[in-house]
mmCIF file of C-alpha atoms in Angstrom:
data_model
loop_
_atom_site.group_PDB
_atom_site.id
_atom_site.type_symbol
_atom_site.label_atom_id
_atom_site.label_comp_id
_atom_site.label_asym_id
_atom_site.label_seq_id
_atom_site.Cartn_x
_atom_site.Cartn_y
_atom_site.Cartn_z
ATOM 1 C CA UNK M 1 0.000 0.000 0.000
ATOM 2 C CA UNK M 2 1.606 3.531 -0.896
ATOM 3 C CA UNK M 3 1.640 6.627 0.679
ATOM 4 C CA UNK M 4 -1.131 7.780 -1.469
ATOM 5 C CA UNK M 5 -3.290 4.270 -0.984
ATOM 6 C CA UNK M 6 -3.335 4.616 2.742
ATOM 7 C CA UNK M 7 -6.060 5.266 4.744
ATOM 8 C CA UNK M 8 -6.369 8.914 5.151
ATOM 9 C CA UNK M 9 -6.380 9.960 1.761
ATOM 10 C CA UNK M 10 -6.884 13.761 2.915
ATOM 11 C CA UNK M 11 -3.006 14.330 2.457
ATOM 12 C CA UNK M 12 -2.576 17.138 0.400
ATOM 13 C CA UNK M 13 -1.069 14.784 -2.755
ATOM 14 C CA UNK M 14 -3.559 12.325 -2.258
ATOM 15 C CA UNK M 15 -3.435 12.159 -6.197
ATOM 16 C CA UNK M 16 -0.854 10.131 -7.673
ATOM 17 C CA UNK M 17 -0.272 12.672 -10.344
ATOM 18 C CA UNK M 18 0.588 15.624 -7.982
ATOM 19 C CA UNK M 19 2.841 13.009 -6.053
ATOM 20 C CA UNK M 20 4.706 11.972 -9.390
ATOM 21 C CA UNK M 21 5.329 15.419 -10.010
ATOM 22 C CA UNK M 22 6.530 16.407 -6.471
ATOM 23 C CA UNK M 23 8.896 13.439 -6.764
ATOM 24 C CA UNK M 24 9.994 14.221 -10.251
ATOM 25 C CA UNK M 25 11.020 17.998 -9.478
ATOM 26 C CA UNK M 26 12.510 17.156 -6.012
ATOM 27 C CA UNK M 27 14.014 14.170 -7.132
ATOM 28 C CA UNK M 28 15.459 15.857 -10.470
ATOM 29 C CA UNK M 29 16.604 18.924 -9.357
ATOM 30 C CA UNK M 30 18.655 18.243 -6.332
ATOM 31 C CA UNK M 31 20.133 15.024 -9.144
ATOM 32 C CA UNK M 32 21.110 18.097 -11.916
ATOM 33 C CA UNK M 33 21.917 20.958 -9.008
ATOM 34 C CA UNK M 34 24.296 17.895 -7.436
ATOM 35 C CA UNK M 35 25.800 17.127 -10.533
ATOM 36 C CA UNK M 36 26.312 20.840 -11.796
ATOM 37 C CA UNK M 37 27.701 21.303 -7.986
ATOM 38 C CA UNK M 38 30.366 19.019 -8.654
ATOM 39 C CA UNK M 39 31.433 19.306 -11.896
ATOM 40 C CA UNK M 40 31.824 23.418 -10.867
ATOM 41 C CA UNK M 41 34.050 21.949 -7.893
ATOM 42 C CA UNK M 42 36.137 20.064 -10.131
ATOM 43 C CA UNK M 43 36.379 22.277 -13.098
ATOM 44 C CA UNK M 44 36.901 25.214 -11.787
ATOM 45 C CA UNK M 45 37.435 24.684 -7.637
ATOM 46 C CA UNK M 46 34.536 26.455 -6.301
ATOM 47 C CA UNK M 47 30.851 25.762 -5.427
ATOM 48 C CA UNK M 48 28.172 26.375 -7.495
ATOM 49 C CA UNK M 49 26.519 28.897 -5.094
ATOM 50 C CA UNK M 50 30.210 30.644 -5.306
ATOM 51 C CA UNK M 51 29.499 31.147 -8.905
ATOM 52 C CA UNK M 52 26.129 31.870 -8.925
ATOM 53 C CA UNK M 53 27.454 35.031 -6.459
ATOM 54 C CA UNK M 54 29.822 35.895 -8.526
ATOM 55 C CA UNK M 55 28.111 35.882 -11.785
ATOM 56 C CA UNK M 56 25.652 37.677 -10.450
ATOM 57 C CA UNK M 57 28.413 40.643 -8.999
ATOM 58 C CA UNK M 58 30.101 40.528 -12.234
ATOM 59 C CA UNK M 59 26.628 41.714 -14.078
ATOM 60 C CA UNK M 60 25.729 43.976 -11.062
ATOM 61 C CA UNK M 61 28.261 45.852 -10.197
ATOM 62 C CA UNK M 62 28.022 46.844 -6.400
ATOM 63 C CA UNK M 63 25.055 45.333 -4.874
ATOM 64 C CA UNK M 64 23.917 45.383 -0.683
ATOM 65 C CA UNK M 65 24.121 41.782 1.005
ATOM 66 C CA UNK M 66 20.256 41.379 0.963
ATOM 67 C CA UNK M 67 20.284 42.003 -2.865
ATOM 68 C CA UNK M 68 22.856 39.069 -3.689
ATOM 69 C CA UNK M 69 20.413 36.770 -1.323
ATOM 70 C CA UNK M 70 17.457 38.016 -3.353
ATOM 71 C CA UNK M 71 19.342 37.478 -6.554
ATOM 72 C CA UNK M 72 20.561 33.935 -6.271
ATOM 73 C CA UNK M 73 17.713 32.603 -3.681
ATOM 74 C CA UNK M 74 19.723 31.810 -0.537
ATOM 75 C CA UNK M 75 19.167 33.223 2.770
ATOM 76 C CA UNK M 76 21.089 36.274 4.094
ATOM 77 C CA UNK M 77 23.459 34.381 6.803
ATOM 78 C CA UNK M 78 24.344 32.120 4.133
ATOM 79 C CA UNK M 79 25.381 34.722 1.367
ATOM 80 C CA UNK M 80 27.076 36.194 3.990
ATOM 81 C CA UNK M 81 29.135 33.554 4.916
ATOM 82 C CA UNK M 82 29.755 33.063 0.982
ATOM 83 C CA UNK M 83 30.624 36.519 0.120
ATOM 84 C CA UNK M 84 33.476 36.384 3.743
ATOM 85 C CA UNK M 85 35.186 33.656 1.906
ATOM 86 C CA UNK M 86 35.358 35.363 -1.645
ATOM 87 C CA UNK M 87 36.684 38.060 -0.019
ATOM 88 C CA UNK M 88 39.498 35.817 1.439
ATOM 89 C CA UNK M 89 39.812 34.370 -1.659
ATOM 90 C CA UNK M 90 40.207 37.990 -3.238
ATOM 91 C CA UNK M 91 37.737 37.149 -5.662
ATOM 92 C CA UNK M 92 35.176 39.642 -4.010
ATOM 93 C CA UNK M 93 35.577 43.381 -2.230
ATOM 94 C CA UNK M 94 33.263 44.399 0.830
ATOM 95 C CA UNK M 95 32.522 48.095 0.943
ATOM 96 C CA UNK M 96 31.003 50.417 2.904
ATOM 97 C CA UNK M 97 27.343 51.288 1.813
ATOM 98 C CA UNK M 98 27.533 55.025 2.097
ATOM 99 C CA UNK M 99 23.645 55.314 1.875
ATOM 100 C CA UNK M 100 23.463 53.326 4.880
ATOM 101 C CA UNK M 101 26.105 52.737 7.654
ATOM 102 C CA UNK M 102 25.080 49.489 8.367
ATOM 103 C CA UNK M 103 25.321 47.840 5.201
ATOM 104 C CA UNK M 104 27.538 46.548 3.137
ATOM 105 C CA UNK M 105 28.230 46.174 -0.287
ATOM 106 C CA UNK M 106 29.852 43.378 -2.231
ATOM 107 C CA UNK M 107 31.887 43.944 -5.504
ATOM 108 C CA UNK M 108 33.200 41.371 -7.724
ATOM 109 C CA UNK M 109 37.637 41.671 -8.106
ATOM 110 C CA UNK M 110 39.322 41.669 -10.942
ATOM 111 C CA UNK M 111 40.312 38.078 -10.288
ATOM 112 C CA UNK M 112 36.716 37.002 -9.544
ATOM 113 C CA UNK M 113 35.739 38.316 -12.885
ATOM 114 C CA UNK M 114 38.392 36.088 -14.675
ATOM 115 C CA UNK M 115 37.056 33.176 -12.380
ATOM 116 C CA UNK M 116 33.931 33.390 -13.386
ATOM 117 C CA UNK M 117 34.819 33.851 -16.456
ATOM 118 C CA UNK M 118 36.581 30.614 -17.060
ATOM 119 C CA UNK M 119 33.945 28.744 -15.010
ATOM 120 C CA UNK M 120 31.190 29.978 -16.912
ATOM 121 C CA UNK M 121 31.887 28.184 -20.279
ATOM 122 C CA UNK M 122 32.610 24.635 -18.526
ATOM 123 C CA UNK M 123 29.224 25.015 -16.502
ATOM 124 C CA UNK M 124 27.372 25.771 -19.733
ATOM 125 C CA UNK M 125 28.618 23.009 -21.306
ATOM 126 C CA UNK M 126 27.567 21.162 -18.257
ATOM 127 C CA UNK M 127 24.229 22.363 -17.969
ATOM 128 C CA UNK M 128 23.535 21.340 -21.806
ATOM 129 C CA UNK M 129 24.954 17.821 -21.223
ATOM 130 C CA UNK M 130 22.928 17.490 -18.292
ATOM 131 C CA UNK M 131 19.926 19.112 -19.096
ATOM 132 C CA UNK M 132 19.292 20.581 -22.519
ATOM 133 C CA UNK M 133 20.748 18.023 -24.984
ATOM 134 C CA UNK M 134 18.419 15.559 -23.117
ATOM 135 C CA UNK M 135 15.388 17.492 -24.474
ATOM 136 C CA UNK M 136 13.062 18.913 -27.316
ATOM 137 C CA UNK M 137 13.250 22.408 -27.883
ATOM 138 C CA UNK M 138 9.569 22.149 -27.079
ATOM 139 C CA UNK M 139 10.090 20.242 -23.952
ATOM 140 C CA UNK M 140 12.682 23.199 -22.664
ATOM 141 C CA UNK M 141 10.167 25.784 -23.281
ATOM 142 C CA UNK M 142 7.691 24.085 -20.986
ATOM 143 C CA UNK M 143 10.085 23.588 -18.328
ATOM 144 C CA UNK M 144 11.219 27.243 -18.882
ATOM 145 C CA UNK M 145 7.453 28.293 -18.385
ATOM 146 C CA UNK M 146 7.019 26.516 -15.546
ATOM 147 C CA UNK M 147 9.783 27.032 -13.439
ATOM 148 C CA UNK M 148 9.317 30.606 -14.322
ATOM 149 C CA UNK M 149 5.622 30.344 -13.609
ATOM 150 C CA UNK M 150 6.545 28.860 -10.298
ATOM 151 C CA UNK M 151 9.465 31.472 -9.113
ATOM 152 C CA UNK M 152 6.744 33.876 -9.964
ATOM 153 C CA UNK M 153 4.390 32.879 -7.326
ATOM 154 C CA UNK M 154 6.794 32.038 -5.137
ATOM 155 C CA UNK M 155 8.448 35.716 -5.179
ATOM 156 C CA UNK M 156 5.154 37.133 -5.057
ATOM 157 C CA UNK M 157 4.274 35.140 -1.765
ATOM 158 C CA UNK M 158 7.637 36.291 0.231
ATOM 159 C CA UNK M 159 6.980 39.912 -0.524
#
């Protein structure tokens, strides 16, 4: 008897269908984020959510703390943490925010820039081994819609 065929069948995914899907995205992303996590360690020696940071710094130009959380979906504390190792790294400057005295600003280095730079044509030749050669151009479209579609609601709901 499965989760879905047991007594009780108030759960919210009572449905088969909803609980296919729930294990399909949970099961597949954290698979293709895993794999993309790795191969960014050993291409280029840094995590995934290092480059994410960085890529987004190197189109942003300064940017407060709480933006680079916003921008890459990870909580404060942890981007935080993140951006006090790229700074030991010297891939990434900490300024004063002169708006505001108790913030700070993060700013990619010239050697972050040339890191992410190198890293950035191994992990898209990652991503479309692991994810795009693998499907129709139709088939990334509706992905693209959805997990747009989705980020959309979810955005909407924190704010």
């Amino acid at each position: 008897m499965t989760a879905v065929e047991e007594e009780g069948d108030d759960v919210a995914w009572s449905d088969p269908d909803t609980l296919e899907l729930w294990r399909a995205m949970v099961d597949g992303s954290q698979r293709v984020i895993g794999m993309l996590n790795q191969a960014m360690v050993d291409d280029a020696g840094m995590t995934l959510q290092d480059f994410r940071i960085l890529l987004l710094l190197s189109e942003s130009g300064d940017t407060r703390m709480s933006d680079v959380a916003t921008g890459v979906a990870m909580a404060r504390s942890t981007v935080s943490r993140q951006i006090s190792r790229l700074t030991a790294a010297g891939l990434v400057w900490q300024l004063p925010d002169t708006h505001n005295g108790r913030q700070r600003l993060a700013r990619i280095t010239p050697a972050g820039r040339a890191q992410v730079s190198r890293a950035a044509e191994d992990h898209a030749r990652r991503f479309r081994e692991f994810v795009v050669d693998g499907l129709t151009l139709r088939q990334r479209q509706a992905v693209l819609g959805a997990y747009r579609k989705v980020d959309e609601g979810l955005r909407r709901s924190v704010t």
